[in-house]
Coordinates of C-alpha atoms and ligand atoms in Angstrom, one line a residue:
M260 CA 100.9 69.7 148.8
Q261 CA 102.9 66.5 149.2
T262 CA 101.6 63.0 148.5
H263 CA 101.7 60.6 151.4
D264 CA 101.5 57.6 148.9
N265 CA 104.2 55.1 150.3
S266 CA 104.4 52.7 147.4
F267 CA 107.9 54.0 147.1
G268 CA 108.8 52.3 150.5
L269 CA 110.3 55.5 151.8
S270 CA 110.7 55.6 155.6
D271 CA 109.9 59.4 155.5
S272 CA 106.9 59.5 153.2
S273 CA 107.0 63.3 153.0
L274 CA 109.9 63.4 150.9
L275 CA 107.9 62.2 148.0
V276 CA 106.7 65.8 147.1
T277 CA 104.9 66.1 143.5
D278 CA 104.9 70.2 143.8
C279 CA 107.1 73.0 142.6
F280 CA 108.4 75.1 145.2
I281 CA 108.4 78.9 144.7
D282 CA 108.7 81.3 147.6
G283 CA 109.0 79.3 150.2
R284 CA 105.7 77.2 149.0
W285 CA 104.7 74.2 147.4
C286 CA 102.5 75.0 144.5
G287 CA 101.3 73.6 141.4
A288 CA 101.0 75.4 138.0
D289 CA 98.5 78.2 137.5
D290 CA 96.2 76.4 134.9
G291 CA 96.5 73.2 137.2
K292 CA 98.2 71.0 134.4
T293 CA 100.6 68.2 135.1
F294 CA 102.7 65.8 133.1
S295 CA 103.5 62.3 134.4
V296 CA 106.9 60.7 135.6
V297 CA 107.4 57.1 134.8
N298 CA 109.4 54.4 136.2
P299 CA 111.4 53.4 133.3
A300 CA 111.8 50.0 134.8
T301 CA 108.1 49.3 135.0
G302 CA 106.4 51.8 132.7
R303 CA 104.3 52.5 135.4
V304 CA 103.2 56.2 136.0
I305 CA 104.9 57.3 139.5
A306 CA 104.0 61.0 140.1
H307 CA 102.0 63.9 138.2
V308 CA 104.0 67.2 138.4
P309 CA 103.3 70.8 137.9
D310 CA 103.6 71.7 133.9
M311 CA 104.6 75.1 134.6
G312 CA 105.5 77.8 131.8
Q313 CA 106.6 81.6 131.7
R314 CA 104.3 83.2 134.4
E315 CA 105.4 80.5 137.0
T316 CA 108.8 81.0 136.0
Q317 CA 109.0 84.7 136.0
R318 CA 107.1 84.4 139.6
A319 CA 110.0 82.1 140.6
I320 CA 112.8 84.8 139.4
D321 CA 111.0 87.5 141.3
A322 CA 111.1 85.4 144.5
A323 CA 114.9 84.5 144.0
S324 CA 115.3 88.3 143.3
R325 CA 113.3 89.3 146.6
A326 CA 115.2 87.0 148.6
L327 CA 118.9 87.9 147.3
S328 CA 119.4 91.0 149.3
D329 CA 119.0 89.4 152.6
W330 CA 120.5 86.0 151.7
R331 CA 123.9 87.8 150.1
G332 CA 124.0 90.1 153.1
R333 CA 124.2 87.5 155.8
A334 CA 127.9 86.2 157.1
A335 CA 129.2 83.3 154.8
K336 CA 129.3 81.5 158.2
E337 CA 125.4 82.0 158.7
R338 CA 124.9 80.3 155.2
A339 CA 127.2 77.7 156.0
V340 CA 125.4 76.4 159.1
I341 CA 122.3 76.2 157.3
L342 CA 124.0 74.0 154.3
H343 CA 125.9 71.9 157.2
R344 CA 122.4 71.2 158.4
W345 CA 121.1 70.4 154.8
F346 CA 124.5 68.2 154.7
E347 CA 123.6 66.4 157.6
L348 CA 119.3 66.1 156.8
I349 CA 120.7 64.6 153.1
G350 CA 122.7 62.0 155.1
E351 CA 120.0 61.0 157.4
A352 CA 117.5 60.7 154.3
R353 CA 120.3 58.9 152.0
N354 CA 118.1 55.6 151.7
D355 CA 114.8 57.5 150.9
L356 CA 116.7 59.6 148.2
A357 CA 118.1 56.8 146.5
R358 CA 115.1 55.0 146.1
L359 CA 113.3 57.9 145.0
L360 CA 116.2 58.3 142.4
T361 CA 115.9 54.4 141.4
V362 CA 112.5 54.4 141.0
E363 CA 112.4 57.7 138.9
Q364 CA 115.6 57.1 136.9
G365 CA 116.3 53.4 136.9
K366 CA 119.8 53.0 138.2
P367 CA 120.5 50.4 140.7
L368 CA 119.9 51.4 144.2
S369 CA 123.7 51.0 145.1
E370 CA 124.6 53.5 142.6
A371 CA 121.6 55.6 143.5
L372 CA 123.2 55.6 147.0
A373 CA 126.6 56.5 145.8
E374 CA 125.2 59.3 143.8
V375 CA 123.2 60.7 147.1
N376 CA 126.3 60.4 148.9
Y377 CA 128.3 62.0 146.0
G378 CA 125.7 64.9 145.8
A379 CA 125.8 65.4 149.6
S380 CA 129.7 66.1 149.6
F381 CA 129.3 69.0 147.5
V382 CA 127.0 70.5 150.1
E383 CA 129.7 69.8 152.8
W384 CA 132.6 70.9 150.7
F385 CA 131.0 74.2 149.6
A386 CA 129.6 74.9 153.2
E387 CA 133.0 75.0 154.2
E388 CA 134.6 76.8 151.0
A389 CA 131.9 79.5 151.5
K390 CA 134.0 80.8 154.5
R391 CA 137.0 81.0 152.4
V392 CA 135.9 83.1 149.5
Y393 CA 139.2 85.3 149.6
G394 CA 140.2 87.9 147.4
D395 CA 143.4 89.3 146.1
V396 CA 145.7 92.2 146.3
I397 CA 147.3 93.3 143.2
P398 CA 150.4 95.4 143.0
A399 CA 149.5 98.4 141.0
S400 CA 151.4 100.1 138.0
R401 CA 151.4 103.3 139.9
A402 CA 152.4 104.3 143.5
D403 CA 149.2 106.2 144.1
R404 CA 146.8 103.2 143.6
R405 CA 145.9 100.2 145.3
L406 CA 144.1 97.4 143.5
F407 CA 142.0 94.6 145.1
V408 CA 139.6 92.0 144.2
I409 CA 136.7 91.2 146.3
K410 CA 134.6 88.4 145.6
Q411 CA 130.6 89.0 145.7
P412 CA 127.4 86.8 144.9
I413 CA 126.7 87.2 141.3
G414 CA 122.8 87.3 142.3
V415 CA 120.1 85.3 140.9
C416 CA 121.1 82.1 139.3
A417 CA 119.3 79.8 136.7
V418 CA 120.0 75.9 137.1
I419 CA 119.0 73.5 134.6
T420 CA 120.0 69.8 135.2
P421 CA 119.6 66.4 133.4
W422 CA 118.0 62.9 134.3
N423 CA 121.2 60.8 134.6
F424 CA 122.1 62.3 137.9
P425 CA 119.2 64.0 138.9
N426 CA 120.6 64.4 142.9
A427 CA 124.1 65.2 142.2
M428 CA 123.8 67.3 139.4
L429 CA 121.4 69.6 141.2
A430 CA 123.3 69.5 144.4
R431 CA 126.7 70.2 142.7
K432 CA 125.2 73.6 141.2
L433 CA 122.8 74.4 144.2
A434 CA 125.6 74.2 146.9
P435 CA 128.0 76.7 145.5
A436 CA 125.6 79.2 144.7
L437 CA 123.6 79.0 148.0
A438 CA 127.1 79.2 149.9
A439 CA 128.4 82.1 148.0
G440 CA 124.9 84.1 148.6
C441 CA 123.2 83.6 145.2
T442 CA 119.6 82.6 145.1
V443 CA 118.4 79.9 142.7
V444 CA 115.6 79.2 140.3
A445 CA 116.1 75.5 139.3
K446 CA 114.9 73.4 136.7
P447 CA 115.4 69.6 137.0
A448 CA 114.6 67.3 134.1
E449 CA 111.0 66.3 133.0
Q450 CA 112.0 62.6 133.9
T451 CA 113.4 63.1 137.1
P452 CA 111.9 65.9 139.2
L453 CA 110.9 63.7 142.5
S454 CA 114.7 63.7 143.5
A455 CA 114.9 67.5 143.2
F456 CA 111.6 67.9 145.1
A457 CA 113.2 66.0 147.8
L458 CA 116.4 67.7 147.8
V459 CA 114.5 71.0 148.0
E460 CA 112.2 69.8 151.0
L461 CA 115.4 68.9 152.8
A462 CA 116.9 72.4 152.1
R463 CA 113.6 74.0 153.4
R464 CA 113.9 71.8 156.6
A465 CA 117.4 73.1 157.1
G466 CA 116.3 76.5 157.4
V467 CA 117.0 77.9 153.7
P468 CA 114.9 81.1 153.7
D469 CA 111.8 81.5 151.6
G470 CA 112.6 82.5 147.8
V471 CA 116.6 81.5 148.2
L472 CA 115.9 78.3 146.4
N473 CA 112.9 77.9 144.1
V474 CA 112.4 74.8 141.6
I475 CA 110.1 74.4 138.9
T476 CA 109.0 71.9 136.5
G477 CA 107.3 72.2 133.1
D478 CA 107.8 72.9 129.3
A479 CA 111.6 73.1 129.3
P480 CA 111.9 75.4 126.3
T481 CA 109.6 78.1 127.8
I482 CA 111.3 78.1 131.0
G483 CA 114.9 78.2 129.4
R484 CA 113.6 81.3 127.3
T485 CA 112.1 83.0 130.4
L486 CA 114.9 82.4 132.6
T487 CA 117.6 83.5 130.1
A488 CA 115.6 86.5 128.9
S489 CA 115.2 87.8 132.5
D490 CA 117.9 90.5 133.2
R491 CA 117.7 89.7 136.8
V492 CA 118.7 86.0 136.2
R493 CA 122.8 86.8 136.2
K494 CA 124.0 83.5 135.8
L495 CA 123.0 80.0 134.2
S496 CA 124.5 76.6 135.0
F497 CA 123.4 73.7 132.5
T498 CA 124.4 70.3 132.3
G499 CA 122.7 68.4 129.4
S500 CA 123.2 67.7 125.8
T501 CA 125.6 69.7 123.5
E502 CA 122.5 70.9 121.4
V503 CA 120.7 72.2 124.3
G504 CA 123.7 73.6 125.6
K505 CA 124.2 75.8 122.5
L506 CA 120.8 77.0 122.4
L507 CA 121.2 78.3 126.0
M508 CA 124.4 79.7 125.3
Q509 CA 122.9 81.5 122.1
Q510 CA 119.8 82.9 124.3
C511 CA 122.3 83.9 127.1
A512 CA 124.2 86.0 124.7
A513 CA 121.7 88.7 124.3
G514 CA 122.1 89.8 127.9
V515 CA 125.7 88.8 128.1
K516 CA 124.8 86.3 130.8
K517 CA 127.7 84.2 132.5
I518 CA 127.2 80.7 131.8
S519 CA 128.4 77.4 132.9
L520 CA 127.9 74.5 130.5
E521 CA 128.7 70.7 131.2
L522 CA 127.8 69.1 127.5
G523 CA 128.2 66.0 125.8
G524 CA 131.6 63.7 125.5
H525 CA 133.2 61.1 123.6
A526 CA 135.5 59.5 126.0
P527 CA 138.1 57.2 124.5
F528 CA 139.7 54.2 126.8
I529 CA 142.9 53.3 125.3
V530 CA 144.6 50.1 126.0
L531 CA 148.4 49.7 125.5
H532 CA 150.2 46.7 124.7
D533 CA 151.9 46.4 128.1
A534 CA 148.6 46.8 130.1
D535 CA 147.5 44.4 132.5
V536 CA 144.5 43.2 130.9
D537 CA 142.2 42.2 133.7
A538 CA 142.6 45.5 135.5
A539 CA 141.8 47.3 132.2
V540 CA 138.9 45.0 132.1
S541 CA 137.4 46.0 135.2
G542 CA 138.2 49.5 134.7
A543 CA 136.5 49.2 131.4
I544 CA 133.2 47.7 133.2
V545 CA 132.8 50.6 135.6
S546 CA 133.5 53.3 132.9
K547 CA 131.5 51.7 130.2
F548 CA 128.5 50.3 132.4
R549 CA 127.8 52.8 135.2
N550 CA 124.1 54.0 134.7
A551 CA 123.5 51.6 131.9
G552 CA 126.3 54.1 130.0
Q553 CA 124.3 56.9 130.5
T554 CA 126.9 59.3 131.9
C555 CA 128.9 62.0 129.8
V556 CA 131.9 60.5 131.2
C557 CA 131.5 56.9 130.2
A558 CA 133.7 55.5 127.8
N559 CA 132.2 55.4 124.5
R560 CA 135.2 54.0 122.1
F561 CA 137.8 51.2 123.6
I562 CA 140.9 51.5 121.6
V563 CA 143.0 48.5 122.0
H564 CA 146.4 47.5 120.7
E565 CA 146.3 44.3 118.7
K566 CA 148.8 42.4 120.6
I567 CA 146.1 42.1 123.5
H568 CA 143.1 42.9 121.7
D569 CA 141.6 39.3 121.7
E570 CA 142.3 38.7 125.1
F571 CA 140.8 42.2 126.3
V572 CA 137.8 41.4 123.8
N573 CA 137.2 37.9 125.5
K574 CA 137.7 39.0 129.1
L575 CA 135.6 41.9 128.4
V576 CA 132.6 39.8 127.0
Q577 CA 133.2 37.4 130.2
A578 CA 132.7 40.1 132.6
T579 CA 130.2 41.8 130.3
R580 CA 128.1 38.7 130.1
S581 CA 128.0 38.6 134.2
L582 CA 126.2 41.8 134.8
V583 CA 122.8 41.4 135.9
V584 CA 119.9 43.1 134.1
G585 CA 116.9 44.2 135.5
N586 CA 115.1 46.6 138.2
G587 CA 117.4 48.5 140.1
L588 CA 115.5 47.9 143.5
E589 CA 116.3 44.3 143.1
P590 CA 119.5 43.3 144.8
G591 CA 122.6 42.1 142.9
V592 CA 121.2 44.2 139.6
A593 CA 124.1 46.1 137.9
I594 CA 122.4 47.4 134.9
G595 CA 119.0 49.2 135.1
P596 CA 116.8 50.4 132.2
L597 CA 117.6 53.0 129.8
V598 CA 115.6 56.0 130.5
D599 CA 113.0 56.1 127.8
E600 CA 112.2 54.9 124.3
P601 CA 114.3 57.3 122.4
A602 CA 117.3 56.1 124.4
V603 CA 116.9 52.4 123.4
A604 CA 116.2 53.5 119.8
K605 CA 119.4 55.2 119.7
V606 CA 121.5 52.5 121.2
R607 CA 119.7 50.1 118.4
R608 CA 120.5 52.6 115.7
H609 CA 124.3 52.8 116.4
I610 CA 124.4 48.8 116.6
D611 CA 122.7 48.5 113.5
D612 CA 124.8 50.9 111.8
A613 CA 128.1 49.6 113.4
L614 CA 126.9 46.0 112.2
T615 CA 126.4 47.1 108.4
K616 CA 129.8 48.8 108.6
G617 CA 131.6 45.8 109.6
A618 CA 131.6 45.6 113.2
T619 CA 131.1 42.0 114.9
L620 CA 128.7 41.3 117.8
A621 CA 130.5 39.9 120.5
C622 CA 127.8 39.8 123.0
G623 CA 124.4 41.5 123.6
G624 CA 123.0 43.6 120.9
K625 CA 119.4 43.1 121.6
G626 CA 116.5 44.1 124.0
H627 CA 116.3 42.3 127.4
P628 CA 113.3 40.4 128.4
A629 CA 113.2 42.5 131.8
G630 CA 111.1 45.2 130.1
P631 CA 111.1 47.5 126.8
L632 CA 113.7 49.8 128.0
F633 CA 116.3 47.1 129.4
F634 CA 118.9 46.5 126.8
E635 CA 121.6 43.6 127.0
P636 CA 125.0 44.9 127.7
T637 CA 126.8 44.8 124.3
V638 CA 130.4 44.5 123.3
L639 CA 131.4 45.1 119.6
G640 CA 134.5 44.1 117.9
G641 CA 135.9 45.8 114.8
A642 CA 134.6 49.1 115.4
N643 CA 135.9 51.9 112.7
A644 CA 135.9 55.5 112.4
N645 CA 133.3 55.5 110.1
M646 CA 130.5 54.3 112.4
L647 CA 127.9 56.6 114.1
L648 CA 129.5 55.4 117.4
A649 CA 132.8 56.5 116.7
R650 CA 131.1 60.3 116.4
E651 CA 128.0 60.4 118.3
E652 CA 127.7 60.0 122.0
T653 CA 125.8 56.3 122.4
F654 CA 124.6 56.9 125.8
G655 CA 123.9 53.3 126.5
P656 CA 125.5 49.9 127.3
V657 CA 127.4 49.3 124.0
A658 CA 131.3 48.9 124.2
P659 CA 132.6 49.5 120.8
V660 CA 136.3 48.2 120.3
F661 CA 139.0 49.3 117.8
Q662 CA 142.3 48.0 117.2
F663 CA 145.6 49.8 116.8
R664 CA 149.2 48.9 115.9
D665 CA 151.1 52.0 117.1
D666 CA 150.7 54.1 120.2
D667 CA 150.4 57.6 118.0
A668 CA 147.7 56.0 115.7
A669 CA 145.7 55.3 118.7
L670 CA 146.2 59.1 120.1
C671 CA 145.1 60.2 116.7
L672 CA 141.9 58.1 116.9
A673 CA 141.3 59.0 120.3
N674 CA 141.3 62.5 119.5
D675 CA 139.5 62.4 116.5
T676 CA 136.0 63.6 117.3
E677 CA 134.6 67.1 117.7
Y678 CA 135.3 66.8 121.3
G679 CA 139.2 66.9 120.6
Ligands
ADP200 P1 118.7 65.1 127.2 O1 118.7 64.9 125.5 O2 119.8 64.2 127.6 O3 117.5 64.8 127.4 P2 118.8 67.7 127.3 O4 119.8 68.5 127.2 O5 117.6 67.6 126.5 O6 119.4 66.3 127.4 O7 118.0 67.9 128.8 C1 119.0 68.4 129.9 C2 118.1 69.8 130.6 O8 117.9 70.5 129.7 C3 116.9 68.9 131.2 O9 116.4 69.6 132.3 C4 115.8 69.5 130.1 O10 114.3 69.8 130.4 C5 116.5 70.8 129.4 N1 115.9 71.3 128.4 C6 115.8 70.7 127.2 N2 115.5 71.5 126.2 C7 115.6 72.8 126.7 C8 115.6 74.2 126.1 N3 115.3 74.4 124.8 N4 115.6 75.1 127.1 C9 116.1 74.9 128.2 N5 116.4 73.5 128.9 C10 116.1 72.5 128.1

């Protein structure tokens, strides 16, 4: 089923799909249950999507399993033709995909568009690489042996993606899997399923055969357990929190499943005494405030030499104050809402903790009148290693500045997290 509500302002309203895709068919949960998707900028419910569980997940695995032998048996070139077509369709639909992304996720439209292009680039790249999956011939230790390696599709892949890059993270996992001849069961984040459904609709139009690409939404722990418990799922690729990554790793251990995990981070941003401060500040703004600070590579700690500390902080504050906060659909907006209430609560907790431990508020530090999930981009001075934000990912628009005197100390500070 597809909705034809055009409140998203899509030029192709059939890209607004609110059902899951199993075995080439759009479908709801067996019991008809749904959960709602909310626009974080307005707080309005924008869609109801299927709340699936064990049975539907199993059905998706069955479909992917049945589709495997035909898909893997095709020439790489044949798969590449379909992927190229998919890439072209994504390109043609880029403005609609970006709008869907902004409405469900909150990031500014320009960032959403950049994400769609970035996601598409994986589809293009892997379409090309599919034809170059070379093996190796290895010198053998005996004259009567010949050793060679051939690469083959591993089988059904489970793909679980986060809400902060709902388009690109999915494209980045689907494209290599499909190009290699694997089939997929994908589960996007519950906050942002619409980008996934739209991508899958375009894959369907591009000619991806029934069962090769399945997408389900619903109860994450149940879907995760079903995927990891299945013998037929041969690989899991996950991007998300370290906590869930560890859990999935444990679940995959039972079947010694192959896994690829992309988890949390705690990026330091070091500014040495001889840095070009203006360049450092523009880099800092991009690195810190993209997606309102909600990316796993966002700088979480600014470690600045004492000689240029005050100049850096002053200029950073100036640049930060100029960032426009608002609904990502409005022109000129640089900072959209945070994804949900727990995200805002974490940002507040980190700021409050830092202030009680000696930080100073250089700018921001509070919610923004644009709505309950909007937060003012914030700069904190006087940060130190005892603060929560020195250990945990803030995942929000907060730039804490640490000071250092010698470069070795800066490196020690940079590396002093469990992330290494
Ligand atoms: P975040 O805290 O940033 O939302 P999560 O790791 O919770 O990050 O979410 C990333 C993805 O993992 C989402 O698709 C989410 O639904 C999924 N997820 C969350 N918990 C589980 C789980 N127990 N098993 C499988 N997937 C899960």
